[in-house]
Amino acid sequence: MEATNAPFVANFINSDVETSGQRDWIKKMPAETYAKLFSVLLHYHDLEFWGNDVEAAKDNLNQVAAMTKLLEWIRGESQPVSDNAKKKFENVMQRVGEEIEMELPEEVKWQRYAENIDKILMFWEKAYDNLINEKLEEDFLRDKNKIIICLGALVKQWVPYKKMIYLPAYQEVVEYEVAHVNDNSKINDLKNKRFQKIIGG
C-alpha cells in the first residue's frame, strides 16, 4: 500500500464497514496487516504543499479517525483490556514502518514500539492544530481525545518514554525506551536519565 493512498484507506475504515459485515473480518487481521495500515495512515498532508488547505486538513483528521478506529478494534470490548489485545497492540506498534519483515532484537522492537506510539500522537497533535474552519471543528473536535483514551488503555503495561538530545547545528535526536509499569528500578533509571513518559502508566 502506497502512503499516498492514505485518504482512501481512511475513508474505507471510517465508512460503513461497521455494519457491512466486514468488521469481524477486519478486526481479526494479523498484526502485520494492522501495521501496514498504520504505516499508510501516518502519511501527513502538509497544508501549504497541497494547495487546498481545507482538503489537506480534513484528510489528516480523517486519518486520525481511522487510526482511532483501528486501535478500538485491536483493543476490543473486554473490560479491562485483555492480555491478547495488549500483545497484539505491542506487536503492531513494533512493526509499523517495517518495509521488510525481519526478526529484530528485543531492544529494537521495544524502541520501535515507543517511537511509533509517539508518531501517532505527534500526527494527532499536528492534525488537530489545523482545525482551520468551523466545519472541521464541528465534524472532528468532539472526537479529539478518543485516540488518547484508547492508547492510554493499551499502554498501561508497557509504558513508552522518550528523551530529546540536542546536538550542534540545531540537530535533534530522539531516544526511545520502554518500562514495565511495575519495574520501579527501570522507571527511576529513566527519570534520572531525563526520559519523559510519552503516554500511559
mmCIF file with all atom_site columns, C-alpha atoms in Angstrom:
data_model
loop_
_atom_site.group_PDB
_atom_site.id
_atom_site.type_symbol
_atom_site.label_atom_id
_atom_site.label_alt_id
_atom_site.label_comp_id
_atom_site.label_asym_id
_atom_site.label_entity_id
_atom_site.label_seq_id
_atom_site.pdbx_PDB_ins_code
_atom_site.Cartn_x
_atom_site.Cartn_y
_atom_site.Cartn_z
_atom_site.occupancy
_atom_site.B_iso_or_equiv
_atom_site.pdbx_formal_charge
_atom_site.auth_seq_id
_atom_site.auth_comp_id
_atom_site.auth_asym_id
_atom_site.auth_atom_id
_atom_site.pdbx_PDB_model_num
ATOM 1   C CA . MET A 1 1   ? 0.000   0.000   0.000  1.00 0.00 ? 1   MET A CA 1
ATOM 2   C CA . GLU A 1 2   ? 1.324   3.403   -1.008 1.00 0.00 ? 2   GLU A CA 1
ATOM 3   C CA . ALA A 1 3   ? 1.386   6.218   1.548  1.00 0.00 ? 3   ALA A CA 1
ATOM 4   C CA . THR A 1 4   ? -0.325  8.483   -0.985 1.00 0.00 ? 4   THR A CA 1
ATOM 5   C CA . ASN A 1 5   ? -3.398  6.251   -0.684 1.00 0.00 ? 5   ASN A CA 1
ATOM 6   C CA . ALA A 1 6   ? -3.856  7.298   2.949  1.00 0.00 ? 6   ALA A CA 1
ATOM 7   C CA . PRO A 1 7   ? -7.099  9.289   2.343  1.00 0.00 ? 7   PRO A CA 1
ATOM 8   C CA . PHE A 1 8   ? -8.679  6.337   0.515  1.00 0.00 ? 8   PHE A CA 1
ATOM 9   C CA . VAL A 1 9   ? -7.626  3.879   3.229  1.00 0.00 ? 9   VAL A CA 1
ATOM 10  C CA . ALA A 1 10  ? -9.004  6.235   5.896  1.00 0.00 ? 10  ALA A CA 1
ATOM 11  C CA . ASN A 1 11  ? -12.299 6.636   4.057  1.00 0.00 ? 11  ASN A CA 1
ATOM 12  C CA . PHE A 1 12  ? -12.709 2.861   3.830  1.00 0.00 ? 12  PHE A CA 1
ATOM 13  C CA . ILE A 1 13  ? -12.003 2.333   7.536  1.00 0.00 ? 13  ILE A CA 1
ATOM 14  C CA . ASN A 1 14  ? -14.289 5.221   8.509  1.00 0.00 ? 14  ASN A CA 1
ATOM 15  C CA . SER A 1 15  ? -17.076 4.074   6.195  1.00 0.00 ? 15  SER A CA 1
ATOM 16  C CA . ASP A 1 16  ? -19.992 1.809   6.994  1.00 0.00 ? 16  ASP A CA 1
ATOM 17  C CA . VAL A 1 17  ? -17.648 -1.131  7.410  1.00 0.00 ? 17  VAL A CA 1
ATOM 18  C CA . GLU A 1 18  ? -19.061 -1.370  10.948 1.00 0.00 ? 18  GLU A CA 1
ATOM 19  C CA . THR A 1 19  ? -22.394 -2.529  9.547  1.00 0.00 ? 19  THR A CA 1
ATOM 20  C CA . SER A 1 20  ? -21.329 -4.059  6.256  1.00 0.00 ? 20  SER A CA 1
ATOM 21  C CA . GLY A 1 21  ? -20.439 -7.474  7.639  1.00 0.00 ? 21  GLY A CA 1
ATOM 22  C CA . GLN A 1 22  ? -16.717 -6.893  7.085  1.00 0.00 ? 22  GLN A CA 1
ATOM 23  C CA . ARG A 1 23  ? -15.935 -5.604  10.569 1.00 0.00 ? 23  ARG A CA 1
ATOM 24  C CA . ASP A 1 24  ? -15.342 -9.012  12.167 1.00 0.00 ? 24  ASP A CA 1
ATOM 25  C CA . TRP A 1 25  ? -13.011 -9.999  9.346  1.00 0.00 ? 25  TRP A CA 1
ATOM 26  C CA . ILE A 1 26  ? -11.059 -6.757  9.664  1.00 0.00 ? 26  ILE A CA 1
ATOM 27  C CA . LYS A 1 27  ? -10.816 -6.996  13.445 1.00 0.00 ? 27  LYS A CA 1
ATOM 28  C CA . LYS A 1 28  ? -9.186  -10.418 13.067 1.00 0.00 ? 28  LYS A CA 1
ATOM 29  C CA . MET A 1 29  ? -6.458  -9.127  10.735 1.00 0.00 ? 29  MET A CA 1
ATOM 30  C CA . PRO A 1 30  ? -2.935  -10.183 11.745 1.00 0.00 ? 30  PRO A CA 1
ATOM 31  C CA . ALA A 1 31  ? -0.606  -7.664  13.375 1.00 0.00 ? 31  ALA A CA 1
ATOM 32  C CA . GLU A 1 32  ? 1.374   -7.335  10.140 1.00 0.00 ? 32  GLU A CA 1
ATOM 33  C CA . THR A 1 33  ? -1.708  -6.074  8.263  1.00 0.00 ? 33  THR A CA 1
ATOM 34  C CA . TYR A 1 34  ? -2.675  -3.641  11.013 1.00 0.00 ? 34  TYR A CA 1
ATOM 35  C CA . ALA A 1 35  ? 0.909   -2.332  10.985 1.00 0.00 ? 35  ALA A CA 1
ATOM 36  C CA . LYS A 1 36  ? 0.775   -1.706  7.231  1.00 0.00 ? 36  LYS A CA 1
ATOM 37  C CA . LEU A 1 37  ? -2.460  0.247   7.631  1.00 0.00 ? 37  LEU A CA 1
ATOM 38  C CA . PHE A 1 38  ? -0.916  2.429   10.335 1.00 0.00 ? 38  PHE A CA 1
ATOM 39  C CA . SER A 1 39  ? 2.166   2.938   8.147  1.00 0.00 ? 39  SER A CA 1
ATOM 40  C CA . VAL A 1 40  ? -0.039  4.311   5.372  1.00 0.00 ? 40  VAL A CA 1
ATOM 41  C CA . LEU A 1 41  ? -2.280  6.382   7.648  1.00 0.00 ? 41  LEU A CA 1
ATOM 42  C CA . LEU A 1 42  ? 0.741   8.138   9.202  1.00 0.00 ? 42  LEU A CA 1
ATOM 43  C CA . HIS A 1 43  ? 1.349   9.932   5.893  1.00 0.00 ? 43  HIS A CA 1
ATOM 44  C CA . TYR A 1 44  ? 0.790   13.593  6.817  1.00 0.00 ? 44  TYR A CA 1
ATOM 45  C CA . HIS A 1 45  ? -0.513  16.084  4.255  1.00 0.00 ? 45  HIS A CA 1
ATOM 46  C CA . ASP A 1 46  ? 1.322   19.399  4.593  1.00 0.00 ? 46  ASP A CA 1
ATOM 47  C CA . LEU A 1 47  ? -1.260  22.080  4.145  1.00 0.00 ? 47  LEU A CA 1
ATOM 48  C CA . GLU A 1 48  ? 0.723   24.592  2.110  1.00 0.00 ? 48  GLU A CA 1
ATOM 49  C CA . PHE A 1 49  ? 2.154   21.907  -0.155 1.00 0.00 ? 49  PHE A CA 1
ATOM 50  C CA . TRP A 1 50  ? -1.187  20.534  -1.347 1.00 0.00 ? 50  TRP A CA 1
ATOM 51  C CA . GLY A 1 51  ? -2.688  23.853  -2.396 1.00 0.00 ? 51  GLY A CA 1
ATOM 52  C CA . ASN A 1 52  ? -6.037  23.116  -0.766 1.00 0.00 ? 52  ASN A CA 1
ATOM 53  C CA . ASP A 1 53  ? -5.562  23.635  2.942  1.00 0.00 ? 53  ASP A CA 1
ATOM 54  C CA . VAL A 1 54  ? -9.077  22.612  3.945  1.00 0.00 ? 54  VAL A CA 1
ATOM 55  C CA . GLU A 1 55  ? -8.898  19.344  2.000  1.00 0.00 ? 55  GLU A CA 1
ATOM 56  C CA . ALA A 1 56  ? -5.461  18.504  3.391  1.00 0.00 ? 56  ALA A CA 1
ATOM 57  C CA . ALA A 1 57  ? -6.570  19.305  6.945  1.00 0.00 ? 57  ALA A CA 1
ATOM 58  C CA . LYS A 1 58  ? -9.672  17.149  6.512  1.00 0.00 ? 58  LYS A CA 1
ATOM 59  C CA . ASP A 1 59  ? -7.606  14.242  5.142  1.00 0.00 ? 59  ASP A CA 1
ATOM 60  C CA . ASN A 1 60  ? -5.300  14.383  8.170  1.00 0.00 ? 60  ASN A CA 1
ATOM 61  C CA . LEU A 1 61  ? -8.224  14.431  10.596 1.00 0.00 ? 61  LEU A CA 1
ATOM 62  C CA . ASN A 1 62  ? -9.899  11.553  8.760  1.00 0.00 ? 62  ASN A CA 1
ATOM 63  C CA . GLN A 1 63  ? -6.670  9.589   9.104  1.00 0.00 ? 63  GLN A CA 1
ATOM 64  C CA . VAL A 1 64  ? -6.641  10.242  12.850 1.00 0.00 ? 64  VAL A CA 1
ATOM 65  C CA . ALA A 1 65  ? -10.228 8.954   12.997 1.00 0.00 ? 65  ALA A CA 1
ATOM 66  C CA . ALA A 1 66  ? -9.199  5.838   11.061 1.00 0.00 ? 66  ALA A CA 1
ATOM 67  C CA . MET A 1 67  ? -6.229  5.169   13.359 1.00 0.00 ? 67  MET A CA 1
ATOM 68  C CA . THR A 1 68  ? -8.538  5.604   16.344 1.00 0.00 ? 68  THR A CA 1
ATOM 69  C CA . LYS A 1 69  ? -10.911 3.027   14.908 1.00 0.00 ? 69  LYS A CA 1
ATOM 70  C CA . LEU A 1 70  ? -8.053  0.570   14.291 1.00 0.00 ? 70  LEU A CA 1
ATOM 71  C CA . LEU A 1 71  ? -6.958  0.985   17.911 1.00 0.00 ? 71  LEU A CA 1
ATOM 72  C CA . GLU A 1 72  ? -10.526 0.398   19.097 1.00 0.00 ? 72  GLU A CA 1
ATOM 73  C CA . TRP A 1 73  ? -10.698 -2.807  17.036 1.00 0.00 ? 73  TRP A CA 1
ATOM 74  C CA . ILE A 1 74  ? -7.392  -4.014  18.480 1.00 0.00 ? 74  ILE A CA 1
ATOM 75  C CA . ARG A 1 75  ? -8.497  -3.084  21.986 1.00 0.00 ? 75  ARG A CA 1
ATOM 76  C CA . GLY A 1 76  ? -11.765 -4.982  21.761 1.00 0.00 ? 76  GLY A CA 1
ATOM 77  C CA . GLU A 1 77  ? -14.676 -4.630  24.120 1.00 0.00 ? 77  GLU A CA 1
ATOM 78  C CA . SER A 1 78  ? -13.424 -6.504  27.180 1.00 0.00 ? 78  SER A CA 1
ATOM 79  C CA . GLN A 1 79  ? -13.015 -4.602  30.429 1.00 0.00 ? 79  GLN A CA 1
ATOM 80  C CA . PRO A 1 80  ? -10.211 -4.350  31.386 1.00 0.00 ? 80  PRO A CA 1
ATOM 81  C CA . VAL A 1 81  ? -8.235  -4.758  28.148 1.00 0.00 ? 81  VAL A CA 1
ATOM 82  C CA . SER A 1 82  ? -7.378  -8.420  27.588 1.00 0.00 ? 82  SER A CA 1
ATOM 83  C CA . ASP A 1 83  ? -3.792  -9.674  27.573 1.00 0.00 ? 83  ASP A CA 1
ATOM 84  C CA . ASN A 1 84  ? -4.273  -10.846 23.977 1.00 0.00 ? 84  ASN A CA 1
ATOM 85  C CA . ALA A 1 85  ? -5.300  -7.351  22.898 1.00 0.00 ? 85  ALA A CA 1
ATOM 86  C CA . LYS A 1 86  ? -2.286  -5.818  24.644 1.00 0.00 ? 86  LYS A CA 1
ATOM 87  C CA . LYS A 1 87  ? 0.075   -8.306  22.997 1.00 0.00 ? 87  LYS A CA 1
ATOM 88  C CA . LYS A 1 88  ? -1.453  -7.667  19.576 1.00 0.00 ? 88  LYS A CA 1
ATOM 89  C CA . PHE A 1 89  ? -1.109  -3.915  20.045 1.00 0.00 ? 89  PHE A CA 1
ATOM 90  C CA . GLU A 1 90  ? 2.523   -4.294  21.101 1.00 0.00 ? 90  GLU A CA 1
ATOM 91  C CA . ASN A 1 91  ? 3.220   -6.453  18.050 1.00 0.00 ? 91  ASN A CA 1
ATOM 92  C CA . VAL A 1 92  ? 1.509   -3.969  15.737 1.00 0.00 ? 92  VAL A CA 1
ATOM 93  C CA . MET A 1 93  ? 3.445   -0.986  17.100 1.00 0.00 ? 93  MET A CA 1
ATOM 94  C CA . GLN A 1 94  ? 6.721   -2.876  16.781 1.00 0.00 ? 94  GLN A CA 1
ATOM 95  C CA . ARG A 1 95  ? 6.014   -3.445  13.077 1.00 0.00 ? 95  ARG A CA 1
ATOM 96  C CA . VAL A 1 96  ? 4.719   -0.044  11.912 1.00 0.00 ? 96  VAL A CA 1
ATOM 97  C CA . GLY A 1 97  ? 7.034   1.355   9.247  1.00 0.00 ? 97  GLY A CA 1
ATOM 98  C CA . GLU A 1 98  ? 8.589   -2.038  8.612  1.00 0.00 ? 98  GLU A CA 1
ATOM 99  C CA . GLU A 1 99  ? 9.423   -2.327  4.911  1.00 0.00 ? 99  GLU A CA 1
ATOM 100 C CA . ILE A 1 100 ? 10.824  -5.843  5.073  1.00 0.00 ? 100 ILE A CA 1
ATOM 101 C CA . GLU A 1 101 ? 9.646   -8.433  7.573  1.00 0.00 ? 101 GLU A CA 1
ATOM 102 C CA . MET A 1 102 ? 12.633  -9.478  9.648  1.00 0.00 ? 102 MET A CA 1
ATOM 103 C CA . GLU A 1 103 ? 13.366  -10.592 13.164 1.00 0.00 ? 103 GLU A CA 1
ATOM 104 C CA . LEU A 1 104 ? 14.716  -7.726  15.230 1.00 0.00 ? 104 LEU A CA 1
ATOM 105 C CA . PRO A 1 105 ? 16.477  -7.754  18.616 1.00 0.00 ? 105 PRO A CA 1
ATOM 106 C CA . GLU A 1 106 ? 14.044  -7.342  21.507 1.00 0.00 ? 106 GLU A CA 1
ATOM 107 C CA . GLU A 1 107 ? 15.548  -3.976  22.470 1.00 0.00 ? 107 GLU A CA 1
ATOM 108 C CA . VAL A 1 108 ? 14.984  -2.613  18.962 1.00 0.00 ? 108 VAL A CA 1
ATOM 109 C CA . LYS A 1 109 ? 11.401  -3.940  18.886 1.00 0.00 ? 109 LYS A CA 1
ATOM 110 C CA . TRP A 1 110 ? 10.518  -2.049  22.055 1.00 0.00 ? 110 TRP A CA 1
ATOM 111 C CA . GLN A 1 111 ? 12.232  1.115   20.862 1.00 0.00 ? 111 GLN A CA 1
ATOM 112 C CA . ARG A 1 112 ? 10.100  0.946   17.713 1.00 0.00 ? 112 ARG A CA 1
ATOM 113 C CA . TYR A 1 113 ? 7.016   0.358   19.843 1.00 0.00 ? 113 TYR A CA 1
ATOM 114 C CA . ALA A 1 114 ? 7.676   3.605   21.721 1.00 0.00 ? 114 ALA A CA 1
ATOM 115 C CA . GLU A 1 115 ? 8.672   5.522   18.590 1.00 0.00 ? 115 GLU A CA 1
ATOM 116 C CA . ASN A 1 116 ? 5.550   4.539   16.666 1.00 0.00 ? 116 ASN A CA 1
ATOM 117 C CA . ILE A 1 117 ? 3.246   5.460   19.533 1.00 0.00 ? 117 ILE A CA 1
ATOM 118 C CA . ASP A 1 118 ? 4.996   8.816   19.575 1.00 0.00 ? 118 ASP A CA 1
ATOM 119 C CA . LYS A 1 119 ? 4.483   9.190   15.813 1.00 0.00 ? 119 LYS A CA 1
ATOM 120 C CA . ILE A 1 120 ? 0.747   8.576   16.191 1.00 0.00 ? 120 ILE A CA 1
ATOM 121 C CA . LEU A 1 121 ? 0.498   11.180  18.958 1.00 0.00 ? 121 LEU A CA 1
ATOM 122 C CA . MET A 1 122 ? 2.535   13.745  17.031 1.00 0.00 ? 122 MET A CA 1
ATOM 123 C CA . PHE A 1 123 ? 0.341   13.184  13.955 1.00 0.00 ? 123 PHE A CA 1
ATOM 124 C CA . TRP A 1 124 ? -2.779  13.586  16.109 1.00 0.00 ? 124 TRP A CA 1
ATOM 125 C CA . GLU A 1 125 ? -1.490  16.807  17.667 1.00 0.00 ? 125 GLU A CA 1
ATOM 126 C CA . LYS A 1 126 ? -0.463  18.284  14.316 1.00 0.00 ? 126 LYS A CA 1
ATOM 127 C CA . ALA A 1 127 ? -3.780  17.353  12.697 1.00 0.00 ? 127 ALA A CA 1
ATOM 128 C CA . TYR A 1 128 ? -5.826  18.945  15.481 1.00 0.00 ? 128 TYR A CA 1
ATOM 129 C CA . ASP A 1 129 ? -3.671  22.077  15.390 1.00 0.00 ? 129 ASP A CA 1
ATOM 130 C CA . ASN A 1 130 ? -5.218  22.671  11.970 1.00 0.00 ? 130 ASN A CA 1
ATOM 131 C CA . LEU A 1 131 ? -8.929  22.874  12.668 1.00 0.00 ? 131 LEU A CA 1
ATOM 132 C CA . ILE A 1 132 ? -8.939  25.800  10.254 1.00 0.00 ? 132 ILE A CA 1
ATOM 133 C CA . ASN A 1 133 ? -12.668 26.407  9.933  1.00 0.00 ? 133 ASN A CA 1
ATOM 134 C CA . GLU A 1 134 ? -15.921 25.904  11.815 1.00 0.00 ? 134 GLU A CA 1
ATOM 135 C CA . LYS A 1 135 ? -16.977 22.931  9.682  1.00 0.00 ? 135 LYS A CA 1
ATOM 136 C CA . LEU A 1 136 ? -13.849 20.964  10.624 1.00 0.00 ? 136 LEU A CA 1
ATOM 137 C CA . GLU A 1 137 ? -14.372 21.856  14.285 1.00 0.00 ? 137 GLU A CA 1
ATOM 138 C CA . GLU A 1 138 ? -17.982 20.721  14.097 1.00 0.00 ? 138 GLU A CA 1
ATOM 139 C CA . ASP A 1 139 ? -17.076 17.421  12.402 1.00 0.00 ? 139 ASP A CA 1
ATOM 140 C CA . PHE A 1 140 ? -13.977 16.434  14.383 1.00 0.00 ? 140 PHE A CA 1
ATOM 141 C CA . LEU A 1 141 ? -13.483 18.311  17.666 1.00 0.00 ? 141 LEU A CA 1
ATOM 142 C CA . ARG A 1 142 ? -15.859 16.154  19.738 1.00 0.00 ? 142 ARG A CA 1
ATOM 143 C CA . ASP A 1 143 ? -13.753 13.049  18.971 1.00 0.00 ? 143 ASP A CA 1
ATOM 144 C CA . LYS A 1 144 ? -10.373 14.663  19.666 1.00 0.00 ? 144 LYS A CA 1
ATOM 145 C CA . ASN A 1 145 ? -9.500  12.697  22.810 1.00 0.00 ? 145 ASN A CA 1
ATOM 146 C CA . LYS A 1 146 ? -10.748 9.269   21.697 1.00 0.00 ? 146 LYS A CA 1
ATOM 147 C CA . ILE A 1 147 ? -7.322  8.221   20.455 1.00 0.00 ? 147 ILE A CA 1
ATOM 148 C CA . ILE A 1 148 ? -5.677  9.291   23.738 1.00 0.00 ? 148 ILE A CA 1
ATOM 149 C CA . ILE A 1 149 ? -8.143  7.262   25.788 1.00 0.00 ? 149 ILE A CA 1
ATOM 150 C CA . CYS A 1 150 ? -7.642  4.190   23.619 1.00 0.00 ? 150 CYS A CA 1
ATOM 151 C CA . LEU A 1 151 ? -3.834  4.423   23.584 1.00 0.00 ? 151 LEU A CA 1
ATOM 152 C CA . GLY A 1 152 ? -3.811  5.026   27.318 1.00 0.00 ? 152 GLY A CA 1
ATOM 153 C CA . ALA A 1 153 ? -5.694  1.769   27.909 1.00 0.00 ? 153 ALA A CA 1
ATOM 154 C CA . LEU A 1 154 ? -3.343  -0.198  25.641 1.00 0.00 ? 154 LEU A CA 1
ATOM 155 C CA . VAL A 1 155 ? -0.025  1.045   27.080 1.00 0.00 ? 155 VAL A CA 1
ATOM 156 C CA . LYS A 1 156 ? -0.815  0.539   30.760 1.00 0.00 ? 156 LYS A CA 1
ATOM 157 C CA . GLN A 1 157 ? 1.521   -2.453  30.978 1.00 0.00 ? 157 GLN A CA 1
ATOM 158 C CA . TRP A 1 158 ? 4.459   -1.320  28.822 1.00 0.00 ? 158 TRP A CA 1
ATOM 159 C CA . VAL A 1 159 ? 4.873   2.434   29.128 1.00 0.00 ? 159 VAL A CA 1
ATOM 160 C CA . PRO A 1 160 ? 6.772   4.306   26.368 1.00 0.00 ? 160 PRO A CA 1
ATOM 161 C CA . TYR A 1 161 ? 9.365   7.001   27.142 1.00 0.00 ? 161 TYR A CA 1
ATOM 162 C CA . LYS A 1 162 ? 11.483  9.368   25.079 1.00 0.00 ? 162 LYS A CA 1
ATOM 163 C CA . LYS A 1 163 ? 14.360  11.789  25.527 1.00 0.00 ? 163 LYS A CA 1
ATOM 164 C CA . MET A 1 164 ? 15.297  14.667  23.240 1.00 0.00 ? 164 MET A CA 1
ATOM 165 C CA . ILE A 1 165 ? 19.021  15.185  22.657 1.00 0.00 ? 165 ILE A CA 1
ATOM 166 C CA . TYR A 1 166 ? 20.074  18.477  21.115 1.00 0.00 ? 166 TYR A CA 1
ATOM 167 C CA . LEU A 1 167 ? 23.223  18.389  19.010 1.00 0.00 ? 167 LEU A CA 1
ATOM 168 C CA . PRO A 1 168 ? 25.261  21.211  17.450 1.00 0.00 ? 168 PRO A CA 1
ATOM 169 C CA . ALA A 1 169 ? 23.847  22.919  14.349 1.00 0.00 ? 169 ALA A CA 1
ATOM 170 C CA . TYR A 1 170 ? 20.310  22.673  15.794 1.00 0.00 ? 170 TYR A CA 1
ATOM 171 C CA . GLN A 1 171 ? 20.050  18.940  15.214 1.00 0.00 ? 171 GLN A CA 1
ATOM 172 C CA . GLU A 1 172 ? 17.758  16.837  17.369 1.00 0.00 ? 172 GLU A CA 1
ATOM 173 C CA . VAL A 1 173 ? 17.985  13.152  18.173 1.00 0.00 ? 173 VAL A CA 1
ATOM 174 C CA . VAL A 1 174 ? 15.240  11.274  19.991 1.00 0.00 ? 174 VAL A CA 1
ATOM 175 C CA . GLU A 1 175 ? 15.959  8.207   22.106 1.00 0.00 ? 175 GLU A CA 1
ATOM 176 C CA . TYR A 1 176 ? 13.137  5.814   22.965 1.00 0.00 ? 176 TYR A CA 1
ATOM 177 C CA . GLU A 1 177 ? 12.762  3.386   25.844 1.00 0.00 ? 177 GLU A CA 1
ATOM 178 C CA . VAL A 1 178 ? 10.025  1.274   27.414 1.00 0.00 ? 178 VAL A CA 1
ATOM 179 C CA . ALA A 1 179 ? 9.452   0.257   31.029 1.00 0.00 ? 179 ALA A CA 1
ATOM 180 C CA . HIS A 1 180 ? 7.031   -2.222  32.557 1.00 0.00 ? 180 HIS A CA 1
ATOM 181 C CA . VAL A 1 181 ? 4.610   -0.385  34.804 1.00 0.00 ? 181 VAL A CA 1
ATOM 182 C CA . ASN A 1 182 ? 5.809   -2.421  37.828 1.00 0.00 ? 182 ASN A CA 1
ATOM 183 C CA . ASP A 1 183 ? 9.539   -2.063  37.124 1.00 0.00 ? 183 ASP A CA 1
ATOM 184 C CA . ASN A 1 184 ? 10.254  0.788   39.522 1.00 0.00 ? 184 ASN A CA 1
ATOM 185 C CA . SER A 1 185 ? 14.001  0.391   39.136 1.00 0.00 ? 185 SER A CA 1
ATOM 186 C CA . LYS A 1 186 ? 13.839  0.905   35.355 1.00 0.00 ? 186 LYS A CA 1
ATOM 187 C CA . ILE A 1 187 ? 11.347  3.762   35.723 1.00 0.00 ? 187 ILE A CA 1
ATOM 188 C CA . ASN A 1 188 ? 13.575  5.586   38.215 1.00 0.00 ? 188 ASN A CA 1
ATOM 189 C CA . ASP A 1 189 ? 16.603  4.996   35.993 1.00 0.00 ? 189 ASP A CA 1
ATOM 190 C CA . LEU A 1 190 ? 14.790  6.521   33.011 1.00 0.00 ? 190 LEU A CA 1
ATOM 191 C CA . LYS A 1 191 ? 13.723  9.524   35.082 1.00 0.00 ? 191 LYS A CA 1
ATOM 192 C CA . ASN A 1 192 ? 17.303  10.051  36.229 1.00 0.00 ? 192 ASN A CA 1
ATOM 193 C CA . LYS A 1 193 ? 18.376  9.984   32.590 1.00 0.00 ? 193 LYS A CA 1
ATOM 194 C CA . ARG A 1 194 ? 15.734  12.662  31.824 1.00 0.00 ? 194 ARG A CA 1
ATOM 195 C CA . PHE A 1 195 ? 13.421  10.425  29.815 1.00 0.00 ? 195 PHE A CA 1
ATOM 196 C CA . GLN A 1 196 ? 9.821   11.596  29.721 1.00 0.00 ? 196 GLN A CA 1
ATOM 197 C CA . LYS A 1 197 ? 6.713   9.452   29.578 1.00 0.00 ? 197 LYS A CA 1
ATOM 198 C CA . ILE A 1 198 ? 5.026   9.633   26.170 1.00 0.00 ? 198 ILE A CA 1
ATOM 199 C CA . ILE A 1 199 ? 1.657   8.384   27.438 1.00 0.00 ? 199 ILE A CA 1
ATOM 200 C CA . GLY A 1 200 ? 0.293   5.840   29.922 1.00 0.00 ? 200 GLY A CA 1
ATOM 201 C CA . GLY A 1 201 ? 1.401   4.403   33.207 1.00 0.00 ? 201 GLY A CA 1
#
